[in-house]
mmCIF file of C-alpha atoms in Angstrom:
data_model
loop_
_atom_site.group_PDB
_atom_site.id
_atom_site.type_symbol
_atom_site.label_atom_id
_atom_site.label_comp_id
_atom_site.label_asym_id
_atom_site.label_seq_id
_atom_site.Cartn_x
_atom_site.Cartn_y
_atom_site.Cartn_z
ATOM 1 C CA LYS A 8 -7.390 -7.247 11.821
ATOM 2 C CA GLN A 9 -6.156 -6.965 8.248
ATOM 3 C CA GLU A 10 -2.548 -5.885 7.893
ATOM 4 C CA VAL A 11 -0.753 -5.109 4.637
ATOM 5 C CA THR A 12 3.016 -5.204 4.302
ATOM 6 C CA GLN A 13 5.183 -4.121 1.395
ATOM 7 C CA ILE A 14 8.755 -5.180 0.845
ATOM 8 C CA PRO A 15 11.161 -3.620 0.108
ATOM 9 C CA ALA A 16 10.520 -0.128 1.502
ATOM 10 C CA ALA A 17 12.850 1.366 -1.093
ATOM 11 C CA LEU A 18 14.436 0.158 -4.299
ATOM 12 C CA SER A 19 16.955 1.712 -6.672
ATOM 13 C CA VAL A 20 17.604 0.155 -10.070
ATOM 14 C CA PRO A 21 19.287 1.164 -13.340
ATOM 15 C CA GLU A 22 17.073 1.997 -16.283
ATOM 16 C CA GLY A 23 15.968 -1.002 -18.313
ATOM 17 C CA GLU A 24 15.811 -3.512 -15.478
ATOM 18 C CA ASN A 25 12.782 -5.657 -14.827
ATOM 19 C CA LEU A 26 11.685 -5.505 -11.206
ATOM 20 C CA VAL A 27 9.188 -6.960 -8.761
ATOM 21 C CA LEU A 28 7.452 -5.231 -5.867
ATOM 22 C CA ASN A 29 5.897 -7.360 -3.167
ATOM 23 C CA CYS A 30 2.740 -6.994 -1.102
ATOM 24 C CA SER A 31 1.441 -9.370 1.562
ATOM 25 C CA PHE A 32 -1.800 -9.348 3.543
ATOM 26 C CA THR A 33 -2.878 -11.264 6.611
ATOM 27 C CA ASP A 34 -6.574 -11.925 5.913
ATOM 28 C CA SER A 35 -7.165 -13.758 2.638
ATOM 29 C CA ALA A 36 -10.912 -12.997 2.624
ATOM 30 C CA ILE A 37 -10.569 -10.124 0.159
ATOM 31 C CA TYR A 38 -12.569 -9.489 -3.008
ATOM 32 C CA ASN A 39 -9.910 -7.477 -4.770
ATOM 33 C CA LEU A 40 -6.487 -5.882 -4.404
ATOM 34 C CA GLN A 41 -5.308 -2.628 -5.899
ATOM 35 C CA TRP A 42 -1.953 -1.146 -6.787
ATOM 36 C CA PHE A 43 -1.557 2.627 -6.738
ATOM 37 C CA ARG A 44 1.193 4.989 -7.783
ATOM 38 C CA GLN A 45 2.023 8.165 -5.865
ATOM 39 C CA ASP A 46 4.374 10.816 -7.212
ATOM 40 C CA PRO A 47 6.035 13.169 -4.687
ATOM 41 C CA GLY A 48 3.584 15.761 -3.423
ATOM 42 C CA LYS A 49 0.737 14.277 -5.434
ATOM 43 C CA GLY A 50 -2.331 12.143 -4.908
ATOM 44 C CA LEU A 51 -2.762 8.444 -5.609
ATOM 45 C CA THR A 52 -3.398 7.088 -9.080
ATOM 46 C CA SER A 53 -4.858 3.622 -9.526
ATOM 47 C CA LEU A 54 -2.645 1.374 -11.656
ATOM 48 C CA LEU A 55 -4.270 -2.035 -11.496
ATOM 49 C CA LEU A 56 -7.201 -3.630 -9.707
ATOM 50 C CA ILE A 57 -7.251 -7.428 -9.482
ATOM 51 C CA GLN A 58 -10.476 -9.193 -8.586
ATOM 52 C CA SER A 59 -10.229 -12.193 -6.259
ATOM 53 C CA SER A 60 -11.301 -14.452 -9.123
ATOM 54 C CA GLN A 61 -8.378 -13.296 -11.259
ATOM 55 C CA ARG A 62 -4.763 -14.297 -10.941
ATOM 56 C CA GLU A 63 -3.211 -11.572 -13.070
ATOM 57 C CA GLN A 64 -3.952 -8.152 -14.480
ATOM 58 C CA THR A 65 -1.843 -6.345 -17.055
ATOM 59 C CA SER A 66 -1.548 -2.750 -18.180
ATOM 60 C CA GLY A 67 1.271 -1.915 -20.562
ATOM 61 C CA ARG A 68 4.587 -2.720 -18.878
ATOM 62 C CA LEU A 69 2.874 -3.483 -15.590
ATOM 63 C CA ASN A 70 1.667 -6.895 -14.499
ATOM 64 C CA ALA A 71 0.090 -7.612 -11.141
ATOM 65 C CA SER A 72 -0.555 -11.068 -9.751
ATOM 66 C CA LEU A 73 -2.662 -12.184 -6.817
ATOM 67 C CA ASP A 74 -2.405 -15.366 -4.762
ATOM 68 C CA LYS A 75 -5.130 -15.184 -2.131
ATOM 69 C CA SER A 76 -4.268 -18.485 -0.494
ATOM 70 C CA SER A 77 -0.750 -17.342 0.325
ATOM 71 C CA GLY A 78 -1.761 -13.742 1.034
ATOM 72 C CA ARG A 79 0.559 -12.277 -1.583
ATOM 73 C CA SER A 80 0.528 -9.980 -4.582
ATOM 74 C CA THR A 81 3.357 -8.866 -6.813
ATOM 75 C CA LEU A 82 3.701 -5.935 -9.183
ATOM 76 C CA TYR A 83 6.071 -6.628 -12.040
ATOM 77 C CA ILE A 84 7.478 -3.659 -13.973
ATOM 78 C CA ALA A 85 9.171 -4.525 -17.238
ATOM 79 C CA ALA A 86 11.957 -2.493 -18.795
ATOM 80 C CA SER A 87 11.915 0.180 -16.106
ATOM 81 C CA GLN A 88 12.242 3.852 -17.066
ATOM 82 C CA PRO A 89 13.162 6.963 -15.025
ATOM 83 C CA GLY A 90 9.523 8.036 -15.333
ATOM 84 C CA ASP A 91 8.556 4.987 -13.272
ATOM 85 C CA SER A 92 10.218 6.569 -10.232
ATOM 86 C CA ALA A 93 7.479 6.959 -7.612
ATOM 87 C CA THR A 94 6.030 5.302 -4.537
ATOM 88 C CA TYR A 95 3.913 2.229 -5.207
ATOM 89 C CA LEU A 96 1.175 1.314 -2.752
ATOM 90 C CA CYS A 97 -0.939 -1.799 -2.532
ATOM 91 C CA ALA A 98 -4.308 -1.791 -0.805
ATOM 92 C CA VAL A 99 -7.042 -4.248 0.080
ATOM 93 C CA PRO A 100 -10.641 -3.371 0.883
ATOM 94 C CA GLY A 101 -12.058 -3.409 4.372
ATOM 95 C CA ASN A 102 -15.719 -3.065 5.252
ATOM 96 C CA THR A 103 -17.769 -0.280 3.617
ATOM 97 C CA GLY A 104 -15.201 -0.010 0.840
ATOM 98 C CA LYS A 105 -12.457 1.618 2.881
ATOM 99 C CA LEU A 106 -8.941 0.720 1.798
ATOM 100 C CA ILE A 107 -6.194 -0.714 3.985
ATOM 101 C CA PHE A 108 -2.818 0.291 2.640
ATOM 102 C CA GLY A 109 0.688 -1.007 2.875
ATOM 103 C CA GLN A 110 3.384 1.549 3.630
ATOM 104 C CA GLY A 111 4.608 1.546 0.071
ATOM 105 C CA THR A 112 7.772 0.882 -1.890
ATOM 106 C CA THR A 113 9.668 3.933 -3.102
ATOM 107 C CA LEU A 114 11.244 3.187 -6.466
ATOM 108 C CA GLN A 115 14.068 5.117 -8.062
ATOM 109 C CA VAL A 116 15.050 4.272 -11.629
ATOM 110 C CA LYS A 117 18.425 5.758 -12.534
ATOM 111 C CA PRO A 118 19.137 6.822 -16.132
ATOM 112 C CA ASN B 12 -15.079 15.877 -15.393
ATOM 113 C CA ALA B 13 -12.752 17.127 -12.644
ATOM 114 C CA GLY B 14 -12.859 13.921 -10.578
ATOM 115 C CA VAL B 15 -12.028 14.588 -6.926
ATOM 116 C CA THR B 16 -10.876 18.066 -5.906
ATOM 117 C CA GLN B 17 -9.637 19.300 -2.539
ATOM 118 C CA THR B 18 -9.488 22.815 -1.115
ATOM 119 C CA PRO B 19 -7.096 24.203 0.055
ATOM 120 C CA LYS B 20 -3.889 22.616 -1.231
ATOM 121 C CA PHE B 21 -1.718 23.968 1.585
ATOM 122 C CA ARG B 22 -2.440 25.498 4.961
ATOM 123 C CA VAL B 23 -0.476 26.524 8.050
ATOM 124 C CA LEU B 24 -2.356 26.803 11.350
ATOM 125 C CA LYS B 25 -1.411 27.735 14.859
ATOM 126 C CA THR B 26 -2.284 25.382 17.693
ATOM 127 C CA GLY B 27 -5.892 25.865 18.718
ATOM 128 C CA GLN B 28 -7.094 27.340 15.438
ATOM 129 C CA SER B 29 -9.901 25.735 13.480
ATOM 130 C CA MET B 30 -10.360 25.030 9.803
ATOM 131 C CA THR B 31 -12.414 23.045 7.312
ATOM 132 C CA LEU B 32 -11.083 21.015 4.410
ATOM 133 C CA LEU B 33 -13.420 20.649 1.458
ATOM 134 C CA CYS B 34 -13.610 17.617 -0.816
ATOM 135 C CA ALA B 35 -15.776 17.660 -3.928
ATOM 136 C CA GLN B 36 -16.466 14.920 -6.484
ATOM 137 C CA ASP B 37 -18.400 15.106 -9.721
ATOM 138 C CA MET B 38 -18.808 11.362 -10.355
ATOM 139 C CA ASN B 39 -22.018 10.955 -8.348
ATOM 140 C CA HIS B 40 -20.289 8.487 -6.014
ATOM 141 C CA GLU B 41 -22.074 7.361 -2.871
ATOM 142 C CA TYR B 42 -18.982 6.620 -0.776
ATOM 143 C CA MET B 43 -16.460 9.231 0.308
ATOM 144 C CA TYR B 44 -13.447 8.940 2.598
ATOM 145 C CA TRP B 45 -10.910 11.087 4.403
ATOM 146 C CA TYR B 46 -7.439 9.620 4.945
ATOM 147 C CA ARG B 47 -4.312 11.087 6.451
ATOM 148 C CA GLN B 48 -0.814 10.135 5.313
ATOM 149 C CA ASP B 49 2.137 10.320 7.661
ATOM 150 C CA PRO B 50 5.738 9.145 7.220
ATOM 151 C CA GLY B 51 6.147 5.631 8.568
ATOM 152 C CA MET B 52 2.399 5.280 9.224
ATOM 153 C CA GLY B 53 1.039 5.024 5.703
ATOM 154 C CA LEU B 54 -2.507 6.085 4.888
ATOM 155 C CA ARG B 55 -5.056 5.812 7.682
ATOM 156 C CA LEU B 56 -8.805 6.329 7.502
ATOM 157 C CA ILE B 57 -10.185 9.244 9.539
ATOM 158 C CA HIS B 58 -13.900 9.290 8.695
ATOM 159 C CA TYR B 59 -16.074 8.086 5.867
ATOM 160 C CA SER B 60 -19.557 8.445 4.432
ATOM 161 C CA VAL B 61 -21.719 5.883 2.654
ATOM 162 C CA GLY B 62 -24.191 8.443 1.335
ATOM 163 C CA GLU B 63 -25.586 11.937 1.659
ATOM 164 C CA GLY B 64 -26.356 12.773 5.279
ATOM 165 C CA THR B 65 -24.346 9.858 6.711
ATOM 166 C CA THR B 66 -20.919 9.796 8.367
ATOM 167 C CA ALA B 67 -18.964 7.223 10.344
ATOM 168 C CA LYS B 68 -15.670 6.994 12.224
ATOM 169 C CA GLY B 69 -12.618 5.386 10.766
ATOM 170 C CA GLU B 70 -9.363 4.304 12.334
ATOM 171 C CA VAL B 71 -8.147 7.700 13.656
ATOM 172 C CA PRO B 72 -11.209 9.968 14.142
ATOM 173 C CA ASP B 73 -10.219 11.851 17.308
ATOM 174 C CA GLY B 74 -9.919 15.612 16.861
ATOM 175 C CA TYR B 75 -11.858 15.642 13.574
ATOM 176 C CA ASN B 76 -15.483 16.095 12.580
ATOM 177 C CA VAL B 77 -17.115 15.592 9.193
ATOM 178 C CA SER B 78 -20.296 16.467 7.367
ATOM 179 C CA ARG B 79 -21.917 15.264 4.125
ATOM 180 C CA LEU B 80 -24.824 17.641 3.565
ATOM 181 C CA LYS B 81 -24.613 17.268 -0.216
ATOM 182 C CA LYS B 82 -23.750 14.079 -2.058
ATOM 183 C CA GLN B 83 -20.898 15.690 -3.949
ATOM 184 C CA ASN B 84 -19.187 17.299 -0.945
ATOM 185 C CA PHE B 85 -17.459 15.850 2.118
ATOM 186 C CA LEU B 86 -16.092 18.305 4.676
ATOM 187 C CA LEU B 87 -13.414 17.565 7.263
ATOM 188 C CA GLY B 88 -13.220 19.924 10.239
ATOM 189 C CA LEU B 89 -10.547 20.500 12.825
ATOM 190 C CA GLU B 90 -12.082 22.365 15.756
ATOM 191 C CA SER B 91 -8.871 22.961 17.722
ATOM 192 C CA ALA B 92 -5.799 22.055 15.716
ATOM 193 C CA ALA B 93 -2.871 20.288 17.381
ATOM 194 C CA PRO B 94 0.691 19.708 16.100
ATOM 195 C CA SER B 95 -0.135 15.967 15.913
ATOM 196 C CA GLN B 96 -2.557 16.831 13.108
ATOM 197 C CA THR B 97 0.262 17.994 10.860
ATOM 198 C CA SER B 98 -0.151 15.666 7.910
ATOM 199 C CA VAL B 99 -1.212 15.307 4.300
ATOM 200 C CA TYR B 100 -4.949 14.756 3.996
ATOM 201 C CA PHE B 101 -6.468 12.861 1.091
ATOM 202 C CA CYS B 102 -10.076 12.576 0.109
ATOM 203 C CA ALA B 103 -11.349 9.689 -1.989
ATOM 204 C CA SER B 104 -14.643 8.689 -3.563
ATOM 205 C CA PHE B 105 -15.980 5.308 -4.636
ATOM 206 C CA GLU B 106 -19.051 4.147 -6.470
ATOM 207 C CA GLY B 107 -19.437 1.088 -4.270
ATOM 208 C CA ARG B 108 -19.076 -1.791 -6.704
ATOM 209 C CA ARG B 109 -16.392 -4.366 -6.019
ATOM 210 C CA THR B 110 -15.049 -3.961 -9.538
ATOM 211 C CA ASP B 111 -14.412 -0.245 -9.060
ATOM 212 C CA THR B 112 -11.400 1.621 -7.807
ATOM 213 C CA GLN B 113 -11.340 4.546 -5.433
ATOM 214 C CA TYR B 114 -10.498 7.942 -6.883
ATOM 215 C CA PHE B 115 -8.230 10.181 -4.847
ATOM 216 C CA GLY B 116 -7.906 13.937 -4.681
ATOM 217 C CA PRO B 117 -4.526 15.715 -4.911
ATOM 218 C CA GLY B 118 -4.214 16.168 -1.146
ATOM 219 C CA THR B 119 -4.056 19.008 1.368
ATOM 220 C CA ARG B 120 -0.756 19.572 3.145
ATOM 221 C CA LEU B 121 -1.498 20.897 6.642
ATOM 222 C CA THR B 122 1.083 22.150 9.115
ATOM 223 C CA VAL B 123 0.091 22.973 12.693
ATOM 224 C CA LEU B 124 2.632 25.071 14.578
#
């Protein structure tokens, strides 16, 4: 059974810091991995989707990497801003397209 | 293009009452999903559909029923609500290609007293 773990559960950093969020999964037979952002009281917004054939995916200040063999993905946020404060979720697909989520990392960026 | 919408946004029920949550998508997606999100438990799949007229059970289906009579709509029903069903419910849709992401609705916050 696929399990997804995110560490740390919460993170507080001063504005401007570069930071890394971690995601690990137990079954490496995945075809992609996604990172989502969730603001308090809101739905999920897709940030990055990495195919299994890719090692990295970038969008602005965000960079996600995927290492299938070790069952790990990282989300790197450069030059963090208070607007980056949110919960970040990683997810891998199960059968019929359903997503299996980690429990998320709640990020607070202090001005 | 509204994406995925959910109705209602908030609801308070008493134990034993019934209700239906509506999810609608305008992207012509085949796959639709209902998840619930609880503190410490993350998002868990309740039911899903791989096309109009089809439904299947997910990880936590007990106490819920679903219907997909039209491709664009996916309904989640609670026949006899219980306090354990207090949660935030999210609907998502997906085209089905491995290069695509799932699109999530804004959620329905349900409290069962």
